[in-house]
Amino acid sequence: GDVGSLLGMGGSSAETEIQLMQSRRILEELIDSLGLHNEANPTETIDRFLRKEGRVDIRYMKLPDSSAVAPEIRSKPWVLIADDSLNFSFYDADMSKVLSCSKGKLCSAPYHGDSVSILVSVMDVKAGQKFNVTQKMMVRAVNAVLQNLSISEAAKKTGLLHVSFQHQYMDKAVTVVDSLTSIYLRLNEEFSSSDMKNTLELLEDQLPIARKTLDSLMLKLNEYRE
């Protein structure tokens, strides 16, 4: 409610907080922090059919500027190949090896006057499994999150929110919900602190004027009594 008043937004407190939780400001920070715009899709059809395709979550990835990539391969995905359950090799769209790395480690390498960086947070793979790696534009990543995100008031006029996120991996869904609520609560507190600071500054500015007015009124009161 305090945040809604600060931003001049109408509607109930729950409606206001739902709008804020689904805002670009919060969702973009969520996507950046968890790497939800990074995708590693398994390529083996048989493994996918048998549900043994493996899983790779990329927490952070920086690909080179498009000017460093040949025009004919800019639209092609990069490729990650598992060396074993903890290590992998990363290839560009032309299947030239760029770097080797391990799960949980941030690795970087120079690339045609630019650089490439990657941090893989989850690897549930077998040696030799291949993944096509792409990175969504932020606006598409936001829309993808919104499609799987549901926020509603738990019961009418309670002010309690029910937040759910659909994902094929339960642990990933839990992480998204936990991170989303943490970011929201932190920003909520920052808004409230900012509102209080602005109010105190306003009061401090008005205090001398109020004192001057009070002194003038007290003088007039004393004159009237005399």
PDB file of C-alpha atoms in Angstrom:
ATOM      1  CA  GLY A   1       0.000   0.000   0.000  1.00  0.00           C
ATOM      2  CA  ASP A   2       2.807   2.417   0.867  1.00  0.00           C
ATOM      3  CA  VAL A   3       4.553   1.631  -2.427  1.00  0.00           C
ATOM      4  CA  GLY A   4       1.300   2.158  -4.329  1.00  0.00           C
ATOM      5  CA  SER A   5       0.810   5.551  -2.697  1.00  0.00           C
ATOM      6  CA  LEU A   6       4.381   6.506  -3.503  1.00  0.00           C
ATOM      7  CA  LEU A   7       3.902   5.658  -7.182  1.00  0.00           C
ATOM      8  CA  GLY A   8       0.418   7.144  -7.345  1.00  0.00           C
ATOM      9  CA  MET A   9      -1.157   3.860  -8.376  1.00  0.00           C
ATOM     10  CA  GLY A  10      -4.824   3.162  -7.745  1.00  0.00           C
ATOM     11  CA  GLY A  11      -6.560  -0.082  -6.881  1.00  0.00           C
ATOM     12  CA  SER A  12      -6.295  -2.327  -3.861  1.00  0.00           C
ATOM     13  CA  SER A  13      -3.020  -3.028  -2.104  1.00  0.00           C
ATOM     14  CA  ALA A  14      -2.899  -6.600  -3.467  1.00  0.00           C
ATOM     15  CA  GLU A  15      -3.579  -5.459  -7.047  1.00  0.00           C
ATOM     16  CA  THR A  16      -0.853  -2.854  -6.751  1.00  0.00           C
ATOM     17  CA  GLU A  17       1.682  -5.329  -5.420  1.00  0.00           C
ATOM     18  CA  ILE A  18       0.828  -7.863  -8.134  1.00  0.00           C
ATOM     19  CA  GLN A  19       1.465  -5.199 -10.790  1.00  0.00           C
ATOM     20  CA  LEU A  20       4.773  -4.307  -9.172  1.00  0.00           C
ATOM     21  CA  MET A  21       5.872  -7.949  -8.892  1.00  0.00           C
ATOM     22  CA  GLN A  22       5.163  -8.424 -12.607  1.00  0.00           C
ATOM     23  CA  SER A  23       6.894  -5.190 -13.641  1.00  0.00           C
ATOM     24  CA  ARG A  24       9.846  -5.092 -16.051  1.00  0.00           C
ATOM     25  CA  ARG A  25      12.002  -3.572 -13.300  1.00  0.00           C
ATOM     26  CA  ILE A  26      11.689  -6.684 -11.126  1.00  0.00           C
ATOM     27  CA  LEU A  27      11.500  -9.329 -13.856  1.00  0.00           C
ATOM     28  CA  GLU A  28      14.618  -8.060 -15.654  1.00  0.00           C
ATOM     29  CA  GLU A  29      16.622  -8.263 -12.422  1.00  0.00           C
ATOM     30  CA  LEU A  30      15.244 -11.781 -11.862  1.00  0.00           C
ATOM     31  CA  ILE A  31      16.238 -12.852 -15.388  1.00  0.00           C
ATOM     32  CA  ASP A  32      19.730 -11.386 -15.082  1.00  0.00           C
ATOM     33  CA  SER A  33      20.364 -12.918 -11.660  1.00  0.00           C
ATOM     34  CA  LEU A  34      19.300 -16.450 -12.684  1.00  0.00           C
ATOM     35  CA  GLY A  35      20.283 -16.356 -16.362  1.00  0.00           C
ATOM     36  CA  LEU A  36      16.739 -17.130 -17.486  1.00  0.00           C
ATOM     37  CA  HIS A  37      17.479 -15.652 -20.912  1.00  0.00           C
ATOM     38  CA  ASN A  38      20.171 -18.287 -21.483  1.00  0.00           C
ATOM     39  CA  GLU A  39      19.039 -21.577 -23.012  1.00  0.00           C
ATOM     40  CA  ALA A  40      20.870 -24.879 -23.482  1.00  0.00           C
ATOM     41  CA  ASN A  41      18.692 -27.262 -25.485  1.00  0.00           C
ATOM     42  CA  PRO A  42      19.739 -30.929 -25.899  1.00  0.00           C
ATOM     43  CA  THR A  43      20.204 -32.015 -29.505  1.00  0.00           C
ATOM     44  CA  GLU A  44      19.926 -35.809 -29.265  1.00  0.00           C
ATOM     45  CA  THR A  45      16.421 -36.850 -30.349  1.00  0.00           C
ATOM     46  CA  ILE A  46      16.619 -40.373 -28.941  1.00  0.00           C
ATOM     47  CA  ASP A  47      17.794 -39.145 -25.527  1.00  0.00           C
ATOM     48  CA  ARG A  48      14.959 -36.607 -25.472  1.00  0.00           C
ATOM     49  CA  PHE A  49      12.434 -39.317 -26.374  1.00  0.00           C
ATOM     50  CA  LEU A  50      13.744 -41.524 -23.532  1.00  0.00           C
ATOM     51  CA  ARG A  51      13.869 -38.497 -21.168  1.00  0.00           C
ATOM     52  CA  LYS A  52      17.601 -38.949 -20.780  1.00  0.00           C
ATOM     53  CA  GLU A  53      18.566 -35.789 -22.612  1.00  0.00           C
ATOM     54  CA  GLY A  54      20.384 -34.278 -19.658  1.00  0.00           C
ATOM     55  CA  ARG A  55      20.200 -30.770 -18.276  1.00  0.00           C
ATOM     56  CA  VAL A  56      22.436 -27.705 -18.368  1.00  0.00           C
ATOM     57  CA  ASP A  57      21.557 -24.414 -16.632  1.00  0.00           C
ATOM     58  CA  ILE A  58      23.634 -21.386 -17.624  1.00  0.00           C
ATOM     59  CA  ARG A  59      23.656 -18.805 -14.847  1.00  0.00           C
ATOM     60  CA  TYR A  60      25.739 -16.248 -16.759  1.00  0.00           C
ATOM     61  CA  MET A  61      26.828 -15.951 -20.373  1.00  0.00           C
ATOM     62  CA  LYS A  62      28.374 -13.195 -22.440  1.00  0.00           C
ATOM     63  CA  LEU A  63      28.604 -13.828 -26.147  1.00  0.00           C
ATOM     64  CA  PRO A  64      30.651 -11.595 -28.450  1.00  0.00           C
ATOM     65  CA  ASP A  65      29.197  -8.635 -30.263  1.00  0.00           C
ATOM     66  CA  SER A  66      27.617  -9.602 -33.571  1.00  0.00           C
ATOM     67  CA  SER A  67      30.320  -7.690 -35.442  1.00  0.00           C
ATOM     68  CA  ALA A  68      32.838 -10.310 -34.253  1.00  0.00           C
ATOM     69  CA  VAL A  69      30.813 -13.109 -35.847  1.00  0.00           C
ATOM     70  CA  ALA A  70      30.620 -13.895 -39.560  1.00  0.00           C
ATOM     71  CA  PRO A  71      27.228 -12.793 -40.998  1.00  0.00           C
ATOM     72  CA  GLU A  72      26.390 -16.252 -42.344  1.00  0.00           C
ATOM     73  CA  ILE A  73      26.513 -17.863 -38.866  1.00  0.00           C
ATOM     74  CA  ARG A  74      25.097 -15.097 -36.643  1.00  0.00           C
ATOM     75  CA  SER A  75      21.707 -16.770 -36.356  1.00  0.00           C
ATOM     76  CA  LYS A  76      23.146 -20.205 -35.527  1.00  0.00           C
ATOM     77  CA  PRO A  77      23.402 -21.403 -31.903  1.00  0.00           C
ATOM     78  CA  TRP A  78      26.656 -21.967 -30.078  1.00  0.00           C
ATOM     79  CA  VAL A  79      27.320 -25.512 -28.863  1.00  0.00           C
ATOM     80  CA  LEU A  80      28.164 -26.959 -25.446  1.00  0.00           C
ATOM     81  CA  ILE A  81      29.464 -30.536 -25.284  1.00  0.00           C
ATOM     82  CA  ALA A  82      29.804 -32.386 -21.980  1.00  0.00           C
ATOM     83  CA  ASP A  83      33.286 -33.846 -21.459  1.00  0.00           C
ATOM     84  CA  ASP A  84      32.021 -35.629 -18.329  1.00  0.00           C
ATOM     85  CA  SER A  85      29.534 -34.885 -15.518  1.00  0.00           C
ATOM     86  CA  LEU A  86      31.466 -31.807 -14.341  1.00  0.00           C
ATOM     87  CA  ASN A  87      33.391 -30.465 -17.338  1.00  0.00           C
ATOM     88  CA  PHE A  88      32.416 -29.198 -20.763  1.00  0.00           C
ATOM     89  CA  SER A  89      33.749 -27.600 -23.938  1.00  0.00           C
ATOM     90  CA  PHE A  90      32.151 -24.558 -25.525  1.00  0.00           C
ATOM     91  CA  TYR A  91      32.131 -24.077 -29.310  1.00  0.00           C
ATOM     92  CA  ASP A  92      31.088 -21.184 -31.508  1.00  0.00           C
ATOM     93  CA  ALA A  93      28.415 -21.475 -34.204  1.00  0.00           C
ATOM     94  CA  ASP A  94      31.103 -22.594 -36.680  1.00  0.00           C
ATOM     95  CA  MET A  95      32.075 -25.456 -34.314  1.00  0.00           C
ATOM     96  CA  SER A  96      35.448 -23.954 -33.451  1.00  0.00           C
ATOM     97  CA  LYS A  97      36.362 -24.651 -29.836  1.00  0.00           C
ATOM     98  CA  VAL A  98      36.436 -21.451 -27.758  1.00  0.00           C
ATOM     99  CA  LEU A  99      37.059 -22.668 -24.195  1.00  0.00           C
ATOM    100  CA  SER A 100      36.869 -25.534 -21.725  1.00  0.00           C
ATOM    101  CA  CYS A 101      35.333 -25.068 -18.291  1.00  0.00           C
ATOM    102  CA  SER A 102      33.817 -26.768 -15.234  1.00  0.00           C
ATOM    103  CA  LYS A 103      30.438 -26.517 -13.528  1.00  0.00           C
ATOM    104  CA  GLY A 104      30.227 -23.639 -11.048  1.00  0.00           C
ATOM    105  CA  LYS A 105      33.243 -21.823 -12.495  1.00  0.00           C
ATOM    106  CA  LEU A 106      33.164 -18.588 -14.512  1.00  0.00           C
ATOM    107  CA  CYS A 107      35.373 -19.034 -17.580  1.00  0.00           C
ATOM    108  CA  SER A 108      36.311 -16.467 -20.205  1.00  0.00           C
ATOM    109  CA  ALA A 109      38.295 -16.463 -23.417  1.00  0.00           C
ATOM    110  CA  PRO A 110      39.198 -13.891 -26.097  1.00  0.00           C
ATOM    111  CA  TYR A 111      37.267 -14.193 -29.322  1.00  0.00           C
ATOM    112  CA  HIS A 112      37.970 -12.264 -32.546  1.00  0.00           C
ATOM    113  CA  GLY A 113      38.771  -9.004 -30.769  1.00  0.00           C
ATOM    114  CA  ASP A 114      35.951  -9.512 -28.272  1.00  0.00           C
ATOM    115  CA  SER A 115      35.436 -12.062 -25.489  1.00  0.00           C
ATOM    116  CA  VAL A 116      33.232 -14.962 -24.394  1.00  0.00           C
ATOM    117  CA  SER A 117      32.250 -15.788 -20.800  1.00  0.00           C
ATOM    118  CA  ILE A 118      30.101 -18.558 -19.370  1.00  0.00           C
ATOM    119  CA  LEU A 119      29.078 -19.889 -15.948  1.00  0.00           C
ATOM    120  CA  VAL A 120      27.178 -23.179 -15.817  1.00  0.00           C
ATOM    121  CA  SER A 121      25.386 -23.676 -12.488  1.00  0.00           C
ATOM    122  CA  VAL A 122      23.738 -27.068 -13.133  1.00  0.00           C
ATOM    123  CA  MET A 123      25.049 -30.052 -15.115  1.00  0.00           C
ATOM    124  CA  ASP A 124      23.112 -33.306 -15.140  1.00  0.00           C
ATOM    125  CA  VAL A 125      24.673 -34.926 -18.192  1.00  0.00           C
ATOM    126  CA  LYS A 126      26.524 -37.863 -19.656  1.00  0.00           C
ATOM    127  CA  ALA A 127      29.836 -37.527 -21.469  1.00  0.00           C
ATOM    128  CA  GLY A 128      29.370 -36.542 -25.094  1.00  0.00           C
ATOM    129  CA  GLN A 129      25.915 -34.997 -24.767  1.00  0.00           C
ATOM    130  CA  LYS A 130      25.508 -31.910 -26.920  1.00  0.00           C
ATOM    131  CA  PHE A 131      23.448 -28.759 -26.293  1.00  0.00           C
ATOM    132  CA  ASN A 132      22.553 -25.860 -28.568  1.00  0.00           C
ATOM    133  CA  VAL A 133      23.143 -22.640 -26.635  1.00  0.00           C
ATOM    134  CA  THR A 134      21.241 -19.437 -27.354  1.00  0.00           C
ATOM    135  CA  GLN A 135      20.472 -16.172 -25.586  1.00  0.00           C
ATOM    136  CA  LYS A 136      17.057 -14.517 -25.784  1.00  0.00           C
ATOM    137  CA  MET A 137      16.488 -10.803 -26.101  1.00  0.00           C
ATOM    138  CA  MET A 138      15.361  -9.378 -22.756  1.00  0.00           C
ATOM    139  CA  VAL A 139      11.847  -8.537 -23.947  1.00  0.00           C
ATOM    140  CA  ARG A 140      11.321 -12.147 -25.066  1.00  0.00           C
ATOM    141  CA  ALA A 141      12.730 -13.485 -21.814  1.00  0.00           C
ATOM    142  CA  VAL A 142      10.332 -11.269 -19.836  1.00  0.00           C
ATOM    143  CA  ASN A 143       7.376 -12.525 -21.876  1.00  0.00           C
ATOM    144  CA  ALA A 144       8.491 -16.135 -21.381  1.00  0.00           C
ATOM    145  CA  VAL A 145       8.612 -15.661 -17.607  1.00  0.00           C
ATOM    146  CA  LEU A 146       5.186 -13.995 -17.580  1.00  0.00           C
ATOM    147  CA  GLN A 147       3.690 -16.927 -19.492  1.00  0.00           C
ATOM    148  CA  ASN A 148       4.695 -19.314 -16.693  1.00  0.00           C
ATOM    149  CA  LEU A 149       4.228 -16.961 -13.739  1.00  0.00           C
ATOM    150  CA  SER A 150       0.992 -16.741 -11.793  1.00  0.00           C
ATOM    151  CA  ILE A 151       0.367 -14.211  -8.996  1.00  0.00           C
ATOM    152  CA  SER A 152      -2.981 -13.833  -7.297  1.00  0.00           C
ATOM    153  CA  GLU A 153      -4.509 -12.811  -3.997  1.00  0.00           C
ATOM    154  CA  ALA A 154      -4.768 -15.893  -1.788  1.00  0.00           C
ATOM    155  CA  ALA A 155      -8.231 -14.866  -0.572  1.00  0.00           C
ATOM    156  CA  LYS A 156     -10.262 -11.753  -1.280  1.00  0.00           C
ATOM    157  CA  LYS A 157      -9.237  -8.661   0.714  1.00  0.00           C
ATOM    158  CA  THR A 158      -6.572 -10.541   2.705  1.00  0.00           C
ATOM    159  CA  GLY A 159      -3.610  -8.785   1.097  1.00  0.00           C
ATOM    160  CA  LEU A 160      -1.798 -12.168   0.940  1.00  0.00           C
ATOM    161  CA  LEU A 161      -0.306 -13.134  -2.405  1.00  0.00           C
ATOM    162  CA  HIS A 162      -0.016 -16.613  -3.924  1.00  0.00           C
ATOM    163  CA  VAL A 163       2.949 -16.904  -6.309  1.00  0.00           C
ATOM    164  CA  SER A 164       3.588 -19.908  -8.559  1.00  0.00           C
ATOM    165  CA  PHE A 165       5.900 -20.639 -11.479  1.00  0.00           C
ATOM    166  CA  GLN A 166       5.670 -23.554 -13.899  1.00  0.00           C
ATOM    167  CA  HIS A 167       8.859 -25.281 -15.048  1.00  0.00           C
ATOM    168  CA  GLN A 168       9.801 -28.808 -16.034  1.00  0.00           C
ATOM    169  CA  TYR A 169      12.302 -28.911 -13.147  1.00  0.00           C
ATOM    170  CA  MET A 170      10.812 -28.380  -9.697  1.00  0.00           C
ATOM    171  CA  ASP A 171      14.033 -27.031  -8.163  1.00  0.00           C
ATOM    172  CA  LYS A 172      14.215 -24.375 -10.890  1.00  0.00           C
ATOM    173  CA  ALA A 173      10.618 -23.324 -10.235  1.00  0.00           C
ATOM    174  CA  VAL A 174      11.352 -23.008  -6.515  1.00  0.00           C
ATOM    175  CA  THR A 175      14.474 -20.944  -7.211  1.00  0.00           C
ATOM    176  CA  VAL A 176      12.535 -18.580  -9.487  1.00  0.00           C
ATOM    177  CA  VAL A 177       9.774 -18.014  -6.904  1.00  0.00           C
ATOM    178  CA  ASP A 178      12.289 -17.526  -4.068  1.00  0.00           C
ATOM    179  CA  SER A 179      14.369 -15.070  -6.097  1.00  0.00           C
ATOM    180  CA  LEU A 180      11.323 -13.161  -7.349  1.00  0.00           C
ATOM    181  CA  THR A 181       9.931 -12.633  -3.845  1.00  0.00           C
ATOM    182  CA  SER A 182      13.365 -11.690  -2.460  1.00  0.00           C
ATOM    183  CA  ILE A 183      13.909  -9.064  -5.163  1.00  0.00           C
ATOM    184  CA  TYR A 184      10.387  -7.716  -4.673  1.00  0.00           C
ATOM    185  CA  LEU A 185      10.724  -7.433  -0.881  1.00  0.00           C
ATOM    186  CA  ARG A 186      14.098  -5.695  -1.209  1.00  0.00           C
ATOM    187  CA  LEU A 187      12.795  -3.169  -3.727  1.00  0.00           C
ATOM    188  CA  ASN A 188       9.659  -2.675  -1.625  1.00  0.00           C
ATOM    189  CA  GLU A 189      11.867  -1.795   1.332  1.00  0.00           C
ATOM    190  CA  GLU A 190      13.974   0.538  -0.803  1.00  0.00           C
ATOM    191  CA  PHE A 191      10.837   2.338  -2.025  1.00  0.00           C
ATOM    192  CA  SER A 192       9.560   2.674   1.552  1.00  0.00           C
ATOM    193  CA  SER A 193      12.938   3.964   2.775  1.00  0.00           C
ATOM    194  CA  SER A 194      13.076   6.448  -0.085  1.00  0.00           C
ATOM    195  CA  ASP A 195       9.539   7.636   0.694  1.00  0.00           C
ATOM    196  CA  MET A 196      10.408   8.126   4.368  1.00  0.00           C
ATOM    197  CA  LYS A 197      13.620   9.979   3.491  1.00  0.00           C
ATOM    198  CA  ASN A 198      11.747  12.328   1.158  1.00  0.00           C
ATOM    199  CA  THR A 199       9.142  12.975   3.863  1.00  0.00           C
ATOM    200  CA  LEU A 200      11.818  13.791   6.456  1.00  0.00           C
ATOM    201  CA  GLU A 201      13.589  16.125   4.033  1.00  0.00           C
ATOM    202  CA  LEU A 202      10.298  17.889   3.334  1.00  0.00           C
ATOM    203  CA  LEU A 203       9.599  18.279   7.054  1.00  0.00           C
ATOM    204  CA  GLU A 204      13.094  19.641   7.660  1.00  0.00           C
ATOM    205  CA  ASP A 205      12.579  22.197   4.884  1.00  0.00           C
ATOM    206  CA  GLN A 206       9.204  23.235   6.286  1.00  0.00           C
ATOM    207  CA  LEU A 207      10.281  23.348   9.946  1.00  0.00           C
ATOM    208  CA  PRO A 208      11.860  26.866   9.858  1.00  0.00           C
ATOM    209  CA  ILE A 209       8.750  28.237   8.130  1.00  0.00           C
ATOM    210  CA  ALA A 210       6.508  26.556  10.717  1.00  0.00           C
ATOM    211  CA  ARG A 211       8.585  27.966  13.574  1.00  0.00           C
ATOM    212  CA  LYS A 212       8.454  31.460  12.082  1.00  0.00           C
ATOM    213  CA  THR A 213       4.675  31.192  11.688  1.00  0.00           C
ATOM    214  CA  LEU A 214       4.316  29.910  15.256  1.00  0.00           C
ATOM    215  CA  ASP A 215       6.426  32.781  16.632  1.00  0.00           C
ATOM    216  CA  SER A 216       4.267  35.288  14.749  1.00  0.00           C
ATOM    217  CA  LEU A 217       1.057  33.737  16.071  1.00  0.00           C
ATOM    218  CA  MET A 218       2.393  33.634  19.627  1.00  0.00           C
ATOM    219  CA  LEU A 219       3.289  37.319  19.357  1.00  0.00           C
ATOM    220  CA  LYS A 220      -0.224  38.176  18.158  1.00  0.00           C
ATOM    221  CA  LEU A 221      -1.729  36.051  20.963  1.00  0.00           C
ATOM    222  CA  ASN A 222       0.314  37.851  23.574  1.00  0.00           C
ATOM    223  CA  GLU A 223      -0.667  41.227  22.116  1.00  0.00           C
ATOM    224  CA  TYR A 224      -4.335  40.190  22.251  1.00  0.00           C
ATOM    225  CA  ARG A 225      -4.020  39.087  25.881  1.00  0.00           C
ATOM    226  CA  GLU A 226      -2.395  42.373  26.841  1.00  0.00           C
TER     227      GLU A 226
END
